[in-house]
Coordinates of C-alpha atoms in Angstrom, one line a residue:
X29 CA -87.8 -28.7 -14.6
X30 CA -87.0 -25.6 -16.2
X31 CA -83.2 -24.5 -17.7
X32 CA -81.8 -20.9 -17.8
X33 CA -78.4 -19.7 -19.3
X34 CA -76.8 -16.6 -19.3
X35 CA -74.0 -15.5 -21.4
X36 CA -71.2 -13.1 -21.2
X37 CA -69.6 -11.8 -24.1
X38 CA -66.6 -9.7 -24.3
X39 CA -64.5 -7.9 -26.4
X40 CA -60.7 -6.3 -25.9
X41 CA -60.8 -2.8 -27.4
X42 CA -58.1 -1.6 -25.4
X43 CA -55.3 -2.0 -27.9
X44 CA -53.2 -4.2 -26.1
X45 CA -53.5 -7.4 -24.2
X46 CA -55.2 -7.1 -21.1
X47 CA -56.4 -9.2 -18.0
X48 CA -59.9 -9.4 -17.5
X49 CA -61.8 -11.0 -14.5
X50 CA -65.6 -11.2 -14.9
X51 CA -67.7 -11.7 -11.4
X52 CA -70.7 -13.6 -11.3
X53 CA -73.7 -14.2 -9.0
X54 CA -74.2 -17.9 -7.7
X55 CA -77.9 -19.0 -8.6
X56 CA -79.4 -19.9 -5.3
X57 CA -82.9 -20.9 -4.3
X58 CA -84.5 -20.1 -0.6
X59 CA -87.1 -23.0 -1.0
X60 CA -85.5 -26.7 -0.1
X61 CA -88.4 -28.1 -2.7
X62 CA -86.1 -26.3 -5.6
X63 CA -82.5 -27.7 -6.3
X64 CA -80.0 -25.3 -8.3
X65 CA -77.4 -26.9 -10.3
X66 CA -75.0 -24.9 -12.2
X67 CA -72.3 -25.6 -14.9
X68 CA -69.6 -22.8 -16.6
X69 CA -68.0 -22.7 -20.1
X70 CA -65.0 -21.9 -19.1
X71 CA -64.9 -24.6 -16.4
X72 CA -64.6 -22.8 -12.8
X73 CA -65.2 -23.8 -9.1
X74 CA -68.7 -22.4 -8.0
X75 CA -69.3 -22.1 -4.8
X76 CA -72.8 -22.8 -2.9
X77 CA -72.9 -19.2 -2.4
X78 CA -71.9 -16.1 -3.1
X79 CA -69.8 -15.0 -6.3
X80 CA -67.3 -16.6 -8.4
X81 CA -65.2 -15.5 -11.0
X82 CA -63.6 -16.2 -14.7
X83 CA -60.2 -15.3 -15.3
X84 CA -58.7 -14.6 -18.8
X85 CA -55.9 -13.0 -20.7
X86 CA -57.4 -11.2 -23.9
X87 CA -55.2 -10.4 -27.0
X88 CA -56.0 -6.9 -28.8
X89 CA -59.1 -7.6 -30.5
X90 CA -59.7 -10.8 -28.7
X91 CA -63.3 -12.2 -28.1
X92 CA -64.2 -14.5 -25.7
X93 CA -68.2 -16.3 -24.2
X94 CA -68.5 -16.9 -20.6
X95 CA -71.6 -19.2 -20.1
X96 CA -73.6 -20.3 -16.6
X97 CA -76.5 -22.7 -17.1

């Protein structure tokens, strides 16, 4: 069994609030012997394929982690 995280870390430097959508990649294996589960921190739907995305509303100076394992 083997584990891999990636996380995505951003910053608002705009000066004012702002929007912000971040687009990800759904992990995905071609081989039925390999099973890919995935998690997100923030909680979102993940499809079996394709993309998803995280959705946020940043303050001025606001940080905020977005996490797939």
């Amino acid at each position: 069994k083997q584990t891999w995280a990636f996380r995505t870390d951003v910053e608002n430097r705009t000066g004012r609030p702002t929007k912000l959508v971040v687009i990800e990649q759904v992990p995905a294996s071609r081989d039925a012997a390999f099973e890919v589960k995935s998690t997100t921190t923030p909680p979102v739907t993940i499809p079996t394929e394709g993309v998803f995305e995280w959705r946020a509303d940043l303050a001025n100076g606001a940080k905020q982690s977005f996490t797939l394992e």
